[in-house]
Coordinates of N, CA and C in Angstrom, one line a residue:
Chain A
D1 N 26.9 -21.6 -136.8 CA 26.3 -20.5 -136.1 C 27.4 -19.5 -135.9
Q2 N 27.3 -18.3 -136.4 CA 28.3 -17.3 -136.3 C 28.3 -16.7 -134.9
Q3 N 29.4 -16.8 -134.2 CA 29.5 -16.2 -132.9 C 29.9 -14.8 -132.9
V4 N 30.5 -14.4 -134.0 CA 31.0 -13.0 -134.1 C 30.4 -12.5 -135.4
K5 N 29.6 -11.4 -135.3 CA 28.8 -11.0 -136.5 C 29.2 -9.5 -136.9
Q6 N 29.5 -9.3 -138.1 CA 29.6 -8.0 -138.7 C 28.6 -7.9 -139.7
N7 N 27.5 -7.2 -139.4 CA 26.3 -7.2 -140.3 C 26.4 -6.3 -141.5
S8 N 27.4 -5.4 -141.5 CA 27.6 -4.5 -142.7 C 28.7 -5.0 -143.5
P9 N 28.4 -5.5 -144.7 CA 29.5 -6.0 -145.6 C 30.4 -4.9 -146.0
S10 N 29.8 -3.7 -146.2 CA 30.6 -2.5 -146.6 C 30.1 -1.2 -146.0
L11 N 31.0 -0.3 -146.0 CA 30.6 1.0 -145.4 C 31.4 2.1 -146.2
S12 N 30.7 3.1 -146.6 CA 31.4 4.2 -147.4 C 31.3 5.5 -146.5
V13 N 32.5 6.1 -146.3 CA 32.6 7.3 -145.5 C 33.4 8.3 -146.2
Q14 N 33.1 9.6 -146.0 CA 33.8 10.7 -146.6 C 35.1 11.0 -145.9
E15 N 36.1 11.3 -146.6 CA 37.4 11.6 -145.9 C 37.2 12.7 -144.9
G16 N 37.8 12.5 -143.8 CA 37.8 13.5 -142.7 C 36.6 13.3 -141.7
R17 N 35.7 12.5 -142.1 CA 34.5 12.2 -141.2 C 34.9 11.0 -140.3
I18 N 33.9 10.6 -139.5 CA 34.1 9.5 -138.6 C 33.6 8.2 -139.2
S19 N 34.4 7.2 -139.1 CA 34.0 5.8 -139.6 C 33.6 5.0 -138.3
I20 N 32.5 4.4 -138.3 CA 32.1 3.5 -137.2 C 31.8 2.1 -137.7
L21 N 32.6 1.2 -137.3 CA 32.3 -0.2 -137.7 C 31.8 -1.0 -136.5
N22 N 30.8 -1.8 -136.7 CA 30.1 -2.5 -135.7 C 30.3 -4.0 -135.7
C23 N 30.2 -4.5 -134.5 CA 30.4 -6.0 -134.3 C 29.6 -6.5 -133.2
D24 N 28.9 -7.6 -133.4 CA 28.1 -8.2 -132.3 C 28.6 -9.6 -132.1
Y25 N 28.5 -10.0 -130.9 CA 28.9 -11.4 -130.5 C 27.8 -12.1 -129.7
T26 N 27.8 -13.4 -129.7 CA 26.8 -14.2 -129.0 C 27.4 -15.0 -127.8
N27 N 28.7 -15.2 -127.9 CA 29.3 -16.1 -126.8 C 29.7 -15.2 -125.6
S28 N 29.0 -15.4 -124.5 CA 29.2 -14.6 -123.3 C 30.6 -14.9 -122.7
M29 N 31.2 -16.0 -123.1 CA 32.5 -16.4 -122.6 C 33.7 -15.6 -123.2
F30 N 33.4 -14.9 -124.3 CA 34.5 -14.2 -124.9 C 34.9 -13.1 -123.9
D31 N 36.2 -13.0 -123.8 CA 36.7 -12.0 -122.8 C 37.8 -11.0 -123.4
Y32 N 38.0 -11.2 -124.7 CA 39.0 -10.3 -125.3 C 38.6 -10.1 -126.8
F33 N 38.6 -8.8 -127.2 CA 38.2 -8.5 -128.5 C 39.2 -7.7 -129.3
L34 N 39.3 -8.0 -130.6 CA 40.4 -7.4 -131.4 C 39.8 -6.9 -132.7
W35 N 40.4 -5.9 -133.3 CA 40.1 -5.5 -134.6 C 41.4 -5.6 -135.5
Y36 N 41.2 -6.2 -136.7 CA 42.3 -6.4 -137.6 C 41.9 -5.6 -138.9
K37 N 42.9 -5.2 -139.6 CA 42.7 -4.5 -140.9 C 43.4 -5.3 -141.9
K38 N 42.8 -5.4 -143.1 CA 43.3 -6.3 -144.1 C 43.2 -5.6 -145.5
Y39 N 44.4 -5.4 -146.1 CA 44.4 -5.0 -147.5 C 44.4 -6.2 -148.4
P40 N 43.9 -6.0 -149.7 CA 43.8 -7.1 -150.6 C 45.1 -7.8 -150.8
A41 N 45.1 -9.1 -150.8 CA 46.3 -10.0 -151.1 C 47.3 -9.9 -150.0
E42 N 46.9 -9.4 -148.8 CA 47.9 -9.3 -147.7 C 47.2 -10.0 -146.5
G43 N 48.0 -10.4 -145.5 CA 47.5 -10.9 -144.3 C 46.9 -9.8 -143.4
P44 N 46.0 -10.1 -142.5 CA 45.5 -9.1 -141.6 C 46.6 -8.5 -140.7
T45 N 46.4 -7.3 -140.3 CA 47.3 -6.7 -139.3 C 46.5 -6.2 -138.1
F46 N 47.1 -6.5 -137.0 CA 46.4 -6.1 -135.7 C 46.3 -4.6 -135.6
L47 N 45.1 -4.2 -135.2 CA 44.9 -2.7 -135.1 C 44.7 -2.3 -133.7
I48 N 43.8 -2.8 -133.0 CA 43.5 -2.4 -131.6 C 42.7 -3.5 -130.9
S49 N 42.8 -3.6 -129.6 CA 42.1 -4.6 -128.8 C 41.5 -4.0 -127.6
I50 N 40.6 -4.8 -126.9 CA 40.0 -4.4 -125.7 C 39.7 -5.6 -124.9
S51 N 40.0 -5.5 -123.6 CA 39.6 -6.6 -122.7 C 38.2 -6.4 -122.2
S52 N 37.6 -7.5 -121.8 CA 36.2 -7.4 -121.3 C 36.0 -6.6 -120.0
I53 N 37.1 -6.3 -119.3 CA 37.0 -5.5 -118.1 C 37.0 -4.0 -118.4
K54 N 37.2 -3.7 -119.6 CA 37.2 -2.2 -120.0 C 36.0 -2.0 -120.9
D55 N 35.6 -0.7 -121.1 CA 34.6 -0.4 -122.0 C 35.1 0.6 -123.1
K56 N 36.3 0.9 -123.0 CA 36.9 1.8 -124.1 C 38.4 1.7 -124.1
N57 N 38.9 1.7 -125.3 CA 40.4 1.7 -125.5 C 40.7 2.6 -126.7
E58 N 41.7 3.5 -126.5 CA 42.0 4.5 -127.6 C 43.4 4.4 -128.0
D59 N 43.6 4.5 -129.3 CA 45.0 4.5 -129.8 C 45.1 5.4 -131.0
G60 N 45.5 6.6 -130.8 CA 45.5 7.6 -131.9 C 44.1 7.9 -132.5
R61 N 44.0 7.6 -133.8 CA 42.7 7.9 -134.4 C 41.7 6.8 -134.2
F62 N 42.1 5.7 -133.6 CA 41.3 4.5 -133.4 C 40.8 4.4 -132.0
T63 N 39.5 4.2 -131.8 CA 38.9 3.9 -130.5 C 38.0 2.7 -130.6
V64 N 38.1 1.8 -129.7 CA 37.2 0.7 -129.6 C 36.3 0.8 -128.4
F65 N 35.0 0.6 -128.5 CA 34.1 0.7 -127.4 C 33.4 -0.7 -127.3
L66 N 33.3 -1.1 -126.0 CA 32.7 -2.4 -125.7 C 31.5 -2.2 -124.8
N67 N 30.3 -2.8 -125.2 CA 29.1 -2.8 -124.4 C 28.8 -4.2 -124.1
K68 N 29.2 -4.7 -123.0 CA 29.1 -6.1 -122.6 C 27.6 -6.5 -122.5
S69 N 26.8 -5.7 -122.0 CA 25.4 -6.0 -121.8 C 24.7 -6.2 -123.1
A70 N 25.1 -5.5 -124.1 CA 24.5 -5.6 -125.4 C 25.3 -6.6 -126.3
K71 N 26.4 -7.1 -125.8 CA 27.3 -7.9 -126.6 C 27.7 -7.3 -127.9
H72 N 28.1 -6.0 -127.8 CA 28.4 -5.2 -129.0 C 29.7 -4.5 -128.8
L73 N 30.4 -4.4 -129.9 CA 31.6 -3.5 -129.8 C 31.7 -2.8 -131.2
S74 N 32.3 -1.6 -131.1 CA 32.5 -0.8 -132.3 C 33.9 -0.2 -132.4
L75 N 34.3 0.0 -133.6 CA 35.6 0.7 -133.9 C 35.3 2.0 -134.5
H76 N 35.8 3.1 -133.9 CA 35.7 4.4 -134.4 C 37.0 4.9 -135.0
I77 N 37.0 5.4 -136.2 CA 38.1 6.0 -136.8 C 37.9 7.4 -137.1
V78 N 38.7 8.3 -136.5 CA 38.4 9.7 -136.7 C 39.7 10.5 -136.7
P79 N 40.0 11.4 -137.6 CA 39.3 11.5 -138.9 C 39.6 10.4 -139.9
S80 N 38.7 10.0 -140.7 CA 39.0 8.9 -141.7 C 39.9 9.4 -142.8
Q81 N 40.9 8.6 -143.2 CA 41.8 8.9 -144.2 C 41.8 7.9 -145.4
P82 N 42.2 8.3 -146.5 CA 42.1 7.4 -147.7 C 42.8 6.0 -147.4
G83 N 43.9 6.0 -146.7 CA 44.7 4.8 -146.4 C 43.9 3.9 -145.4
D84 N 42.8 4.4 -144.9 CA 42.0 3.5 -144.0 C 41.1 2.6 -144.8
S85 N 41.0 2.8 -146.1 CA 40.2 1.9 -147.0 C 40.8 0.5 -146.9
A86 N 40.0 -0.4 -146.4 CA 40.5 -1.8 -146.2 C 39.3 -2.6 -145.7
V87 N 39.5 -3.9 -145.5 CA 38.5 -4.7 -144.9 C 38.9 -4.8 -143.4
Y88 N 37.9 -4.6 -142.5 CA 38.2 -4.7 -141.1 C 37.5 -5.9 -140.5
F89 N 38.2 -6.7 -139.8 CA 37.7 -7.9 -139.1 C 37.6 -7.6 -137.6
C90 N 36.5 -8.0 -137.1 CA 36.3 -8.1 -135.6 C 36.7 -9.5 -135.2
A91 N 37.4 -9.7 -134.1 CA 37.7 -11.0 -133.6 C 37.5 -11.1 -132.1
A92 N 37.3 -12.3 -131.6 CA 37.1 -12.5 -130.2 C 37.8 -13.7 -129.7
K93 N 38.1 -13.7 -128.4 CA 38.8 -14.9 -127.9 C 38.2 -15.2 -126.5
G94 N 38.1 -16.5 -126.1 CA 37.6 -16.9 -124.8 C 36.7 -18.1 -125.0
G95 N 36.1 -18.5 -123.9 CA 35.3 -19.7 -124.0 C 36.0 -21.0 -124.2
G96 N 37.3 -21.0 -123.9 CA 38.1 -22.2 -124.0 C 38.8 -22.4 -125.3
A97 N 38.5 -21.6 -126.3 CA 39.1 -21.7 -127.6 C 40.5 -21.0 -127.5
D98 N 41.5 -21.6 -128.2 CA 42.8 -21.0 -128.2 C 43.0 -20.1 -129.4
G99 N 42.3 -20.3 -130.4 CA 42.4 -19.4 -131.6 C 41.4 -18.3 -131.5
L100 N 41.4 -17.5 -132.5 CA 40.5 -16.3 -132.5 C 39.2 -16.7 -133.4
T101 N 38.1 -16.2 -133.0 CA 36.9 -16.3 -133.8 C 36.7 -15.0 -134.5
F102 N 36.6 -15.0 -135.8 CA 36.5 -13.8 -136.6 C 35.1 -13.6 -137.1
G103 N 34.8 -12.3 -137.3 CA 33.6 -11.9 -138.1 C 33.9 -12.0 -139.6
K104 N 32.9 -11.7 -140.4 CA 33.1 -11.8 -141.9 C 33.8 -10.6 -142.4
G105 N 33.9 -9.6 -141.7 CA 34.6 -8.4 -142.2 C 33.7 -7.3 -142.7
T106 N 34.1 -6.1 -142.6 CA 33.4 -5.0 -143.2 C 34.4 -4.2 -144.1
H107 N 34.0 -4.0 -145.4 CA 34.9 -3.3 -146.3 C 34.6 -1.8 -146.2
L108 N 35.6 -1.1 -145.6 CA 35.5 0.3 -145.4 C 36.1 1.1 -146.6
I109 N 35.3 1.9 -147.2 CA 35.7 2.7 -148.4 C 35.7 4.2 -148.0
I110 N 36.9 4.8 -148.0 CA 36.9 6.2 -147.7 C 36.9 7.0 -149.0
Q111 N 35.9 7.9 -149.2 CA 35.8 8.6 -150.4 C 36.4 10.0 -150.2
P112 N 37.1 10.5 -151.3 CA 37.7 11.8 -151.2 C 36.7 12.9 -151.2
Chain B
D1 N 65.0 -8.7 -141.5 CA 63.7 -8.3 -141.0 C 62.9 -9.5 -140.5
G2 N 62.3 -9.4 -139.3 CA 61.5 -10.5 -138.8 C 60.2 -10.5 -139.5
G3 N 59.6 -11.8 -139.6 CA 58.3 -11.8 -140.2 C 57.9 -13.2 -140.5
I4 N 56.7 -13.4 -141.1 CA 56.2 -14.7 -141.5 C 56.1 -14.7 -143.0
T5 N 56.6 -15.8 -143.5 CA 56.5 -16.0 -145.0 C 55.7 -17.2 -145.3
Q6 N 54.9 -17.1 -146.3 CA 54.1 -18.2 -146.8 C 54.4 -18.4 -148.3
S7 N 54.5 -19.7 -148.7 CA 54.7 -20.0 -150.1 C 54.0 -21.3 -150.4
P8 N 53.6 -21.4 -151.7 CA 53.6 -20.3 -152.7 C 52.5 -19.3 -152.5
K9 N 52.5 -18.3 -153.3 CA 51.4 -17.3 -153.3 C 50.2 -17.8 -153.9
Y10 N 50.3 -18.6 -154.9 CA 49.2 -19.3 -155.6 C 49.6 -20.8 -155.7
L11 N 48.6 -21.6 -155.5 CA 48.8 -23.1 -155.6 C 47.6 -23.7 -156.3
F12 N 47.9 -24.6 -157.2 CA 46.9 -25.3 -157.9 C 46.9 -26.8 -157.5
R13 N 45.7 -27.3 -157.3 CA 45.6 -28.7 -156.9 C 44.7 -29.4 -157.9
K14 N 45.1 -30.6 -158.2 CA 44.3 -31.5 -159.1 C 43.4 -32.3 -158.2
E15 N 42.4 -32.9 -158.7 CA 41.5 -33.7 -158.0 C 42.3 -34.9 -157.4
G16 N 42.0 -35.2 -156.1 CA 42.7 -36.3 -155.5 C 44.1 -36.1 -155.1
Q17 N 44.6 -34.9 -155.2 CA 46.0 -34.7 -154.9 C 46.1 -34.0 -153.5
N18 N 47.2 -34.4 -152.8 CA 47.5 -33.7 -151.6 C 48.5 -32.5 -151.9
V19 N 48.3 -31.4 -151.3 CA 49.2 -30.3 -151.5 C 49.6 -29.7 -150.1
T20 N 50.8 -29.2 -150.0 CA 51.3 -28.7 -148.8 C 51.6 -27.2 -148.9
L21 N 51.1 -26.4 -148.0 CA 51.4 -25.0 -147.9 C 52.4 -24.7 -146.9
S22 N 53.4 -23.9 -147.2 CA 54.5 -23.6 -146.3 C 54.2 -22.4 -145.5
C23 N 54.7 -22.4 -144.2 CA 54.6 -21.3 -143.4 C 55.9 -21.3 -142.5
E24 N 56.6 -20.2 -142.6 CA 57.9 -20.1 -141.8 C 57.9 -18.7 -141.1
Q25 N 58.4 -18.7 -139.9 CA 58.5 -17.4 -139.1 C 59.9 -17.4 -138.4
N26 N 60.4 -16.2 -138.4 CA 61.7 -16.0 -137.7 C 61.5 -15.0 -136.6
L27 N 60.3 -15.0 -136.0 CA 60.0 -14.1 -134.9 C 60.3 -14.7 -133.5
N28 N 60.7 -16.0 -133.6 CA 60.9 -16.7 -132.3 C 59.6 -16.9 -131.5
H29 N 58.5 -17.0 -132.3 CA 57.2 -17.2 -131.6 C 57.0 -18.7 -131.4
D30 N 56.4 -19.0 -130.2 CA 56.1 -20.4 -129.9 C 54.8 -20.9 -130.6
A31 N 53.8 -20.0 -130.7 CA 52.5 -20.4 -131.2 C 52.4 -20.1 -132.7
M32 N 51.8 -21.0 -133.4 CA 51.5 -20.8 -134.8 C 50.1 -21.3 -135.1
Y33 N 49.5 -20.7 -136.1 CA 48.0 -20.9 -136.4 C 47.8 -21.0 -137.9
W34 N 46.8 -21.8 -138.4 CA 46.4 -21.7 -139.7 C 44.9 -21.4 -139.8
Y35 N 44.6 -20.4 -140.7 CA 43.2 -20.0 -140.8 C 42.9 -20.1 -142.3
R36 N 41.6 -20.3 -142.6 CA 41.1 -20.3 -143.9 C 40.1 -19.2 -144.1
Q37 N 40.1 -18.5 -145.2 CA 39.2 -17.4 -145.5 C 38.5 -17.7 -146.8
D38 N 37.2 -17.8 -146.8 CA 36.4 -17.9 -148.0 C 35.7 -16.6 -148.3
P39 N 35.4 -16.3 -149.6 CA 34.7 -15.1 -150.0 C 33.5 -14.7 -149.1
G40 N 33.5 -13.5 -148.6 CA 32.4 -13.1 -147.8 C 32.4 -13.7 -146.4
Q41 N 33.4 -14.4 -146.0 CA 33.5 -15.1 -144.7 C 34.6 -14.5 -143.9
G42 N 34.5 -14.7 -142.6 CA 35.6 -14.4 -141.7 C 36.6 -15.5 -141.8
L43 N 37.7 -15.3 -141.0 CA 38.7 -16.3 -140.9 C 38.3 -17.4 -140.0
R44 N 38.5 -18.7 -140.4 CA 38.2 -19.8 -139.6 C 39.4 -20.6 -139.2
L45 N 39.5 -21.0 -138.0 CA 40.7 -21.7 -137.5 C 40.8 -23.1 -137.9
I46 N 41.9 -23.6 -138.5 CA 42.0 -24.9 -139.0 C 42.8 -25.8 -138.0
Y47 N 44.0 -25.3 -137.7 CA 44.8 -26.0 -136.7 C 45.7 -24.9 -136.0
Y48 N 46.1 -25.2 -134.8 CA 47.1 -24.4 -134.1 C 48.1 -25.2 -133.3
S49 N 49.2 -24.6 -133.0 CA 50.3 -25.2 -132.3 C 50.8 -24.3 -131.3
Q50 N 50.9 -24.7 -130.0 CA 51.4 -23.9 -129.0 C 52.9 -24.1 -128.8
I51 N 53.4 -25.2 -129.2 CA 54.8 -25.6 -129.0 C 55.2 -26.7 -130.0
V52 N 56.5 -26.8 -130.2 CA 57.0 -27.8 -131.1 C 56.5 -29.2 -130.7
N53 N 56.2 -30.0 -131.8 CA 55.7 -31.4 -131.6 C 54.3 -31.5 -131.0
D54 N 53.6 -30.4 -131.0 CA 52.3 -30.4 -130.4 C 51.3 -29.5 -131.2
F55 N 50.1 -30.0 -131.5 CA 49.2 -29.2 -132.2 C 47.8 -29.7 -131.9
Q56 N 46.8 -28.8 -132.1 CA 45.4 -29.1 -131.8 C 44.5 -28.7 -133.0
K57 N 43.4 -29.4 -133.1 CA 42.5 -29.1 -134.2 C 41.7 -27.8 -133.8
G58 N 41.4 -27.0 -134.9 CA 40.6 -25.9 -134.7 C 39.2 -26.2 -135.1
D59 N 38.5 -25.2 -135.6 CA 37.0 -25.4 -135.9 C 36.8 -26.2 -137.2
I60 N 37.7 -26.2 -138.1 CA 37.4 -26.9 -139.4 C 38.6 -27.7 -139.8
A61 N 39.1 -28.6 -139.0 CA 40.3 -29.4 -139.2 C 40.1 -30.5 -140.2
E62 N 38.9 -31.0 -140.5 CA 38.7 -32.1 -141.3 C 39.2 -31.9 -142.7
G63 N 40.0 -32.9 -143.2 CA 40.6 -32.8 -144.5 C 41.9 -32.1 -144.6
Y64 N 42.4 -31.7 -143.4 CA 43.7 -31.0 -143.3 C 44.6 -31.8 -142.3
S65 N 45.9 -31.6 -142.5 CA 46.9 -32.2 -141.5 C 48.0 -31.2 -141.4
V66 N 48.7 -31.2 -140.2 CA 49.8 -30.3 -140.0 C 50.9 -31.1 -139.3
S67 N 52.1 -30.4 -139.2 CA 53.2 -30.9 -138.4 C 53.9 -29.7 -137.8
R68 N 54.6 -30.0 -136.7 CA 55.4 -28.9 -136.1 C 56.7 -29.5 -135.6
E69 N 57.6 -29.8 -136.5 CA 58.8 -30.4 -136.1 C 59.9 -29.4 -135.7
K70 N 59.7 -28.2 -136.2 CA 60.6 -27.1 -135.9 C 59.8 -25.9 -135.4
K71 N 60.4 -25.1 -134.6 CA 59.7 -23.9 -134.0 C 59.3 -22.9 -135.1
E72 N 60.2 -22.9 -136.1 CA 60.0 -21.9 -137.2 C 59.0 -22.2 -138.2
S73 N 58.6 -23.5 -138.3 CA 57.9 -24.0 -139.4 C 56.6 -24.7 -139.0
F74 N 55.5 -24.5 -139.8 CA 54.2 -25.1 -139.4 C 53.5 -25.3 -140.8
P75 N 53.9 -26.3 -141.5 CA 53.3 -26.6 -142.8 C 51.9 -27.2 -142.7
L76 N 51.0 -26.8 -143.6 CA 49.7 -27.3 -143.7 C 49.5 -28.2 -144.9
T77 N 49.0 -29.4 -144.8 CA 48.7 -30.2 -145.9 C 47.2 -30.3 -146.1
V78 N 46.8 -30.0 -147.4 CA 45.4 -30.1 -147.7 C 45.2 -31.4 -148.4
T79 N 44.5 -32.3 -147.8 CA 44.5 -33.7 -148.3 C 43.3 -33.8 -149.3
S80 N 43.3 -34.9 -150.0 CA 42.2 -35.2 -151.0 C 40.8 -35.3 -150.3
A81 N 40.9 -35.5 -148.9 CA 39.6 -35.6 -148.2 C 38.9 -34.3 -148.0
Q82 N 39.7 -33.2 -148.3 CA 39.1 -31.8 -148.2 C 38.3 -31.6 -149.5
K83 N 37.0 -31.6 -149.5 CA 36.2 -31.6 -150.7 C 36.1 -30.2 -151.3
N84 N 36.3 -29.2 -150.5 CA 36.2 -27.8 -151.0 C 37.4 -27.0 -150.6
P85 N 38.5 -27.3 -151.2 CA 39.8 -26.7 -150.7 C 40.0 -25.2 -151.3
T86 N 39.3 -24.8 -152.2 CA 39.5 -23.5 -152.8 C 39.3 -22.4 -151.8
A87 N 40.3 -21.7 -151.4 CA 40.2 -20.7 -150.4 C 41.5 -19.9 -150.3
F88 N 41.5 -18.9 -149.5 CA 42.7 -18.1 -149.1 C 43.2 -18.6 -147.8
Y89 N 44.4 -19.1 -147.7 CA 44.9 -19.7 -146.4 C 45.9 -18.7 -145.8
L90 N 45.7 -18.5 -144.5 CA 46.6 -17.5 -143.8 C 47.2 -18.2 -142.6
C91 N 48.5 -18.0 -142.5 CA 49.2 -18.5 -141.3 C 49.5 -17.4 -140.4
A92 N 49.6 -17.6 -139.1 CA 49.8 -16.6 -138.1 C 50.7 -17.2 -137.0
S93 N 51.4 -16.3 -136.3 CA 52.1 -16.7 -135.1 C 52.0 -15.7 -134.0
S94 N 52.3 -16.1 -132.8 CA 52.3 -15.2 -131.7 C 53.2 -15.7 -130.6
R95 N 53.6 -14.8 -129.7 CA 54.4 -15.2 -128.5 C 53.4 -16.0 -127.6
T96 N 54.0 -16.9 -126.8 CA 53.3 -17.6 -125.8 C 52.6 -16.6 -124.8
G97 N 51.4 -16.7 -124.6 CA 50.7 -15.8 -123.7 C 50.3 -14.4 -124.3
E98 N 50.7 -14.2 -125.5 CA 50.4 -13.0 -126.2 C 49.6 -13.3 -127.5
W99 N 48.7 -14.2 -127.4 CA 48.0 -14.7 -128.6 C 47.2 -13.6 -129.2
E100 N 46.9 -12.5 -128.4 CA 46.0 -11.5 -129.0 C 46.7 -10.7 -130.1
T101 N 48.0 -10.7 -130.1 CA 48.7 -10.0 -131.2 C 49.3 -11.1 -132.1
Q102 N 48.5 -11.6 -132.9 CA 48.9 -12.6 -133.9 C 49.4 -11.9 -135.1
Y103 N 50.6 -12.3 -135.6 CA 51.2 -11.7 -136.8 C 50.9 -12.7 -137.9
F104 N 50.3 -12.1 -139.0 CA 49.9 -12.9 -140.1 C 50.9 -12.9 -141.3
G105 N 50.9 -14.0 -142.0 CA 51.7 -14.0 -143.3 C 50.8 -13.4 -144.4
P106 N 51.4 -13.4 -145.6 CA 50.7 -12.8 -146.7 C 49.6 -13.7 -147.3
G107 N 49.6 -15.0 -147.0 CA 48.6 -15.8 -147.5 C 48.9 -16.6 -148.7
T108 N 48.2 -17.7 -148.9 CA 48.4 -18.6 -150.1 C 47.0 -18.8 -150.6
R109 N 46.8 -18.5 -151.9 CA 45.5 -18.8 -152.5 C 45.6 -20.2 -153.2
L110 N 44.7 -21.1 -152.8 CA 44.6 -22.4 -153.3 C 43.5 -22.5 -154.3
L111 N 43.8 -23.0 -155.5 CA 42.7 -23.2 -156.5 C 42.7 -24.6 -157.0
V112 N 41.5 -25.2 -157.2 CA 41.4 -26.5 -157.7 C 41.2 -26.5 -159.2
L113 N 42.0 -27.4 -159.9 CA 41.9 -27.5 -161.4 C 40.8 -28.4 -161.7

């Protein structure tokens, strides 16, 4: 049973526009959420995170929004750039587990 | 340069053979992790270690074994009991209490001959 779900396997966005990547979770014990970016044949790199006590965290072009009641978080990238083309993983921690629980990832493609 | 290295980049396993994937970090991190990624799947936790000489099973530990004799090293052995070993394996590390910022290695792709 997937506790962290990324329902869009891929997303295509025009350069300069906003990219919105979505993530849903089922475990109400999760208290920390992260986004990782992964290029082919490389390990994921940490992008941005948010604690469950917040509903928004911003870092440059990247903003993560958390809606606890809906068990939903989203990553906004604005403006989107060609270098943003990658697979983005949503991850969550909490509920007694020490590792991270990852979603399946969304392949973001930025078109010129 | 500090970082995590994984070797080899590609590894081939024959039926019934045990293979060991290397993971080394010079970041002075106490915690280390092994994840497995299958096509179209998220990363799944195999084993993790918070400190030398101690490790815990993750979500999919069956068919795998680890050791943590040194802080810098956390090798993963894929045993013959793992019936579906073909995957991309990622090692990560983090500072104690800073698990949210896990640094990942480049990964090892394991293929079965």
